[in-house]
């Protein structure tokens, strides 16, 4: 079975802190994605990557950056966390034309 | 720009009913369409993937169909159970190295 793991299920940070969210997949997928999900707004894509060291902006990249140094790992970075970044963060991976798989999510609260 | 619509946003049915969840999309040029289930506070679980060349896929009590020409997919759930209560999302894949376009989901409640 495909496994996508995220470093934390719950995270509480202070405004202005630098936050790292890690995602690892074990199926050699080329494509990896970071989403955030908020009530009433649905899933929104932050960034995605279709290869190592490649990244593409999604719909809401402002305030975020990403890193993909190894194929299996895709990191989301909040350079200076703000309260409006309180959200559920979901990582996903996919091989082209195949099913997309999601991690369990990280519930981030920024105080 | 591809748009994916799922109506209604919420549905409540008694246990045992057969039900159909609808998904419509505006651009028929897709690689595939995927149905997901999401339980509260959890990630999305993949249910079924239908390639553009296929008409339907089945897994247990679930059957998903795809009609590209009309821009529609349906997820059929047979003999619904309270454990089927969740939000169901559909998403279309437009092509290689592409991002999925998601619907907002249908929140299903199956009453015992």
Tab-separated table of C-alpha atoms in Angstrom:
chain	number	residue	atom	x	y	z
A	1	UNK	CA	0.000	0.000	0.000
A	2	UNK	CA	1.079	3.542	-0.689
A	3	UNK	CA	1.999	5.398	2.440
A	4	UNK	CA	2.180	9.154	2.782
A	5	UNK	CA	3.287	10.308	6.199
A	6	UNK	CA	3.321	13.785	7.709
A	7	UNK	CA	5.631	14.759	10.533
A	8	UNK	CA	2.959	15.922	12.978
A	9	UNK	CA	-0.783	15.455	13.452
A	10	UNK	CA	-1.129	18.560	15.586
A	11	UNK	CA	1.161	21.573	15.863
A	12	UNK	CA	0.883	24.806	17.843
A	13	UNK	CA	3.184	27.697	16.966
A	14	UNK	CA	3.504	31.382	17.804
A	15	UNK	CA	3.118	34.240	15.358
A	16	UNK	CA	6.399	34.978	13.623
A	17	UNK	CA	7.910	31.516	14.138
A	18	UNK	CA	9.392	29.599	11.226
A	19	UNK	CA	7.426	26.384	10.737
A	20	UNK	CA	8.458	23.247	8.877
A	21	UNK	CA	5.927	20.647	7.783
A	22	UNK	CA	7.447	17.449	6.444
A	23	UNK	CA	5.897	14.920	4.104
A	24	UNK	CA	7.364	11.574	3.063
A	25	UNK	CA	6.025	9.045	0.561
A	26	UNK	CA	7.321	5.532	0.040
A	27	UNK	CA	6.168	4.756	-3.523
A	28	UNK	CA	8.684	6.629	-5.675
A	29	UNK	CA	6.020	9.052	-6.896
A	30	UNK	CA	7.200	11.918	-9.081
A	31	UNK	CA	4.470	14.351	-8.094
A	32	UNK	CA	3.956	15.731	-4.603
A	33	UNK	CA	1.512	18.367	-3.384
A	34	UNK	CA	0.753	20.580	-0.408
A	35	UNK	CA	-2.827	21.727	0.241
A	36	UNK	CA	-4.577	23.565	2.966
A	37	UNK	CA	-8.195	22.923	3.852
A	38	UNK	CA	-10.481	25.396	5.582
A	39	UNK	CA	-14.218	25.161	6.316
A	40	UNK	CA	-16.256	26.512	3.431
A	41	UNK	CA	-13.221	27.020	1.191
A	42	UNK	CA	-12.471	23.419	0.285
A	43	UNK	CA	-9.029	22.174	-0.670
A	44	UNK	CA	-6.634	24.798	-1.943
A	45	UNK	CA	-3.295	23.963	-3.534
A	46	UNK	CA	-0.295	25.773	-2.096
A	47	UNK	CA	2.621	24.281	-4.055
A	48	UNK	CA	3.388	21.169	-6.008
A	49	UNK	CA	6.487	19.459	-7.331
A	50	UNK	CA	6.785	17.075	-10.274
A	51	UNK	CA	10.435	16.204	-9.739
A	52	UNK	CA	13.317	16.642	-7.346
A	53	UNK	CA	14.277	20.296	-6.954
A	54	UNK	CA	11.303	21.321	-9.129
A	55	UNK	CA	8.407	23.322	-7.739
A	56	UNK	CA	5.342	25.059	-9.082
A	57	UNK	CA	3.113	27.589	-7.388
A	58	UNK	CA	-0.418	26.528	-6.695
A	59	UNK	CA	-3.404	28.739	-6.064
A	60	UNK	CA	-2.286	30.284	-2.753
A	61	UNK	CA	1.547	30.272	-2.489
A	62	UNK	CA	1.883	33.581	-0.638
A	63	UNK	CA	3.525	33.189	2.750
A	64	UNK	CA	4.815	29.682	1.969
A	65	UNK	CA	7.850	28.088	0.407
A	66	UNK	CA	8.745	24.480	-0.329
A	67	UNK	CA	11.760	22.258	-0.640
A	68	UNK	CA	12.230	18.974	-2.447
A	69	UNK	CA	15.817	17.775	-2.138
A	70	UNK	CA	14.931	14.073	-2.324
A	71	UNK	CA	12.220	12.383	-4.332
A	72	UNK	CA	10.447	10.940	-1.331
A	73	UNK	CA	10.348	14.119	0.778
A	74	UNK	CA	8.482	17.382	0.237
A	75	UNK	CA	8.673	20.098	2.876
A	76	UNK	CA	6.391	23.066	3.377
A	77	UNK	CA	7.891	26.082	5.105
A	78	UNK	CA	6.081	28.971	6.717
A	79	UNK	CA	8.799	31.595	6.933
A	80	UNK	CA	6.973	33.718	9.505
A	81	UNK	CA	3.777	32.111	10.708
A	82	UNK	CA	0.666	34.250	10.971
A	83	UNK	CA	-2.716	33.550	12.548
A	84	UNK	CA	-4.388	33.342	9.136
A	85	UNK	CA	-2.232	30.304	8.416
A	86	UNK	CA	-4.074	28.326	11.072
A	87	UNK	CA	-5.473	25.460	9.040
A	88	UNK	CA	-5.403	21.764	8.198
A	89	UNK	CA	-2.432	21.026	5.931
A	90	UNK	CA	-2.570	17.993	3.672
A	91	UNK	CA	0.250	16.455	1.694
A	92	UNK	CA	-0.333	14.171	-1.291
A	93	UNK	CA	1.652	12.243	-3.869
A	94	UNK	CA	0.918	10.687	-7.232
A	95	UNK	CA	2.495	8.888	-10.141
A	96	UNK	CA	1.347	10.367	-13.452
A	97	UNK	CA	-2.089	9.130	-14.601
A	98	UNK	CA	-2.438	7.160	-11.386
A	99	UNK	CA	-4.361	7.660	-8.177
A	100	UNK	CA	-3.382	10.453	-5.811
A	101	UNK	CA	-2.795	9.533	-2.173
A	102	UNK	CA	-3.011	11.796	0.834
A	103	UNK	CA	-1.309	11.876	4.189
A	104	UNK	CA	-3.262	12.080	7.470
A	105	UNK	CA	-2.975	15.863	7.691
A	106	UNK	CA	-1.402	18.318	10.128
A	107	UNK	CA	-3.687	20.562	12.132
A	108	UNK	CA	-1.639	23.745	12.602
A	109	UNK	CA	-2.672	26.405	15.081
A	110	UNK	CA	-0.818	29.730	15.071
A	111	UNK	CA	-1.340	31.783	18.227
B	1	UNK	CA	-10.438	26.820	-16.547
B	2	UNK	CA	-11.721	23.502	-15.274
B	3	UNK	CA	-14.495	23.696	-12.686
B	4	UNK	CA	-15.830	20.772	-10.697
B	5	UNK	CA	-19.237	20.944	-9.042
B	6	UNK	CA	-20.818	18.638	-6.513
B	7	UNK	CA	-24.460	19.198	-5.657
B	8	UNK	CA	-26.011	19.007	-3.120
B	9	UNK	CA	-23.461	20.006	-0.489
B	10	UNK	CA	-25.080	17.728	2.090
B	11	UNK	CA	-27.306	14.669	2.020
B	12	UNK	CA	-29.035	12.674	4.747
B	13	UNK	CA	-30.493	9.227	4.070
B	14	UNK	CA	-31.791	6.309	6.145
B	15	UNK	CA	-29.645	3.225	6.478
B	16	UNK	CA	-30.073	0.676	3.690
B	17	UNK	CA	-30.784	3.131	0.896
B	18	UNK	CA	-28.963	2.954	-2.405
B	19	UNK	CA	-27.714	6.403	-3.277
B	20	UNK	CA	-25.999	8.344	-6.024
B	21	UNK	CA	-23.553	11.190	-5.545
B	22	UNK	CA	-23.039	13.463	-8.537
B	23	UNK	CA	-19.966	15.231	-9.853
B	24	UNK	CA	-19.889	17.491	-12.908
B	25	UNK	CA	-16.944	19.106	-14.669
B	26	UNK	CA	-16.731	21.739	-17.381
B	27	UNK	CA	-13.785	20.567	-19.525
B	28	UNK	CA	-14.008	17.040	-20.894
B	29	UNK	CA	-10.272	16.870	-21.729
B	30	UNK	CA	-9.243	14.848	-18.685
B	31	UNK	CA	-6.834	11.983	-17.995
B	32	UNK	CA	-8.907	10.515	-15.215
B	33	UNK	CA	-11.316	11.217	-12.385
B	34	UNK	CA	-10.887	10.150	-8.774
B	35	UNK	CA	-13.350	9.794	-5.909
B	36	UNK	CA	-12.210	10.326	-2.329
B	37	UNK	CA	-13.702	9.943	1.107
B	38	UNK	CA	-12.815	12.212	4.013
B	39	UNK	CA	-13.722	11.610	7.637
B	40	UNK	CA	-13.780	14.627	9.981
B	41	UNK	CA	-10.306	15.815	10.900
B	42	UNK	CA	-8.611	13.241	8.683
B	43	UNK	CA	-6.885	13.118	5.317
B	44	UNK	CA	-8.536	12.024	2.081
B	45	UNK	CA	-8.834	8.320	1.294
B	46	UNK	CA	-8.832	7.257	-2.337
B	47	UNK	CA	-11.928	5.246	-3.232
B	48	UNK	CA	-11.926	4.814	-7.000
B	49	UNK	CA	-9.974	6.038	-10.005
B	50	UNK	CA	-11.556	6.019	-13.475
B	51	UNK	CA	-9.291	6.538	-16.472
B	52	UNK	CA	-10.687	8.613	-19.336
B	53	UNK	CA	-11.006	5.493	-21.502
B	54	UNK	CA	-13.128	3.692	-18.918
B	55	UNK	CA	-16.850	3.942	-18.262
B	56	UNK	CA	-16.950	2.653	-14.710
B	57	UNK	CA	-15.046	1.169	-11.796
B	58	UNK	CA	-16.293	-0.936	-8.906
B	59	UNK	CA	-15.016	-1.616	-5.417
B	60	UNK	CA	-17.264	-3.537	-3.060
B	61	UNK	CA	-20.496	-1.587	-2.572
B	62	UNK	CA	-19.138	1.382	-4.537
B	63	UNK	CA	-19.493	1.919	-8.260
B	64	UNK	CA	-18.257	5.013	-10.054
B	65	UNK	CA	-19.200	5.894	-13.613
B	66	UNK	CA	-17.750	8.429	-16.015
B	67	UNK	CA	-19.359	10.145	-19.003
B	68	UNK	CA	-16.700	12.453	-20.410
B	69	UNK	CA	-18.845	13.848	-23.203
B	70	UNK	CA	-21.447	15.151	-20.776
B	71	UNK	CA	-18.908	16.101	-18.100
B	72	UNK	CA	-20.428	13.899	-15.423
B	73	UNK	CA	-19.439	11.228	-12.954
B	74	UNK	CA	-21.559	9.459	-10.379
B	75	UNK	CA	-20.631	7.482	-7.290
B	76	UNK	CA	-23.192	4.830	-6.474
B	77	UNK	CA	-23.260	3.470	-2.934
B	78	UNK	CA	-25.315	0.322	-2.451
B	79	UNK	CA	-27.083	-0.523	0.806
B	80	UNK	CA	-25.741	2.472	2.694
B	81	UNK	CA	-24.548	2.058	6.295
B	82	UNK	CA	-23.906	4.558	9.118
B	83	UNK	CA	-20.188	3.914	8.602
B	84	UNK	CA	-20.514	5.451	5.133
B	85	UNK	CA	-21.130	8.838	6.762
B	86	UNK	CA	-18.326	11.112	5.540
B	87	UNK	CA	-17.572	13.784	2.970
B	88	UNK	CA	-17.125	12.516	-0.583
B	89	UNK	CA	-15.015	14.509	-3.019
B	90	UNK	CA	-14.378	14.051	-6.708
B	91	UNK	CA	-11.349	15.387	-8.550
B	92	UNK	CA	-10.327	15.518	-12.201
B	93	UNK	CA	-6.799	15.165	-13.547
B	94	UNK	CA	-6.235	17.259	-16.695
B	95	UNK	CA	-2.909	15.748	-17.736
B	96	UNK	CA	0.737	14.997	-17.104
B	97	UNK	CA	2.484	16.757	-14.219
B	98	UNK	CA	-0.758	18.502	-13.437
B	99	UNK	CA	-2.723	19.381	-10.375
B	100	UNK	CA	-6.117	17.866	-9.659
B	101	UNK	CA	-9.179	20.072	-9.643
B	102	UNK	CA	-11.432	19.187	-6.713
B	103	UNK	CA	-15.111	19.634	-6.074
B	104	UNK	CA	-16.152	21.021	-2.691
B	105	UNK	CA	-17.533	17.654	-1.628
B	106	UNK	CA	-20.837	16.173	-0.521
B	107	UNK	CA	-21.280	15.521	3.205
B	108	UNK	CA	-23.263	12.318	3.578
B	109	UNK	CA	-25.056	11.318	6.743
B	110	UNK	CA	-26.565	7.826	6.948
B	111	UNK	CA	-29.126	7.597	9.753
B	112	UNK	CA	-29.433	4.281	11.646
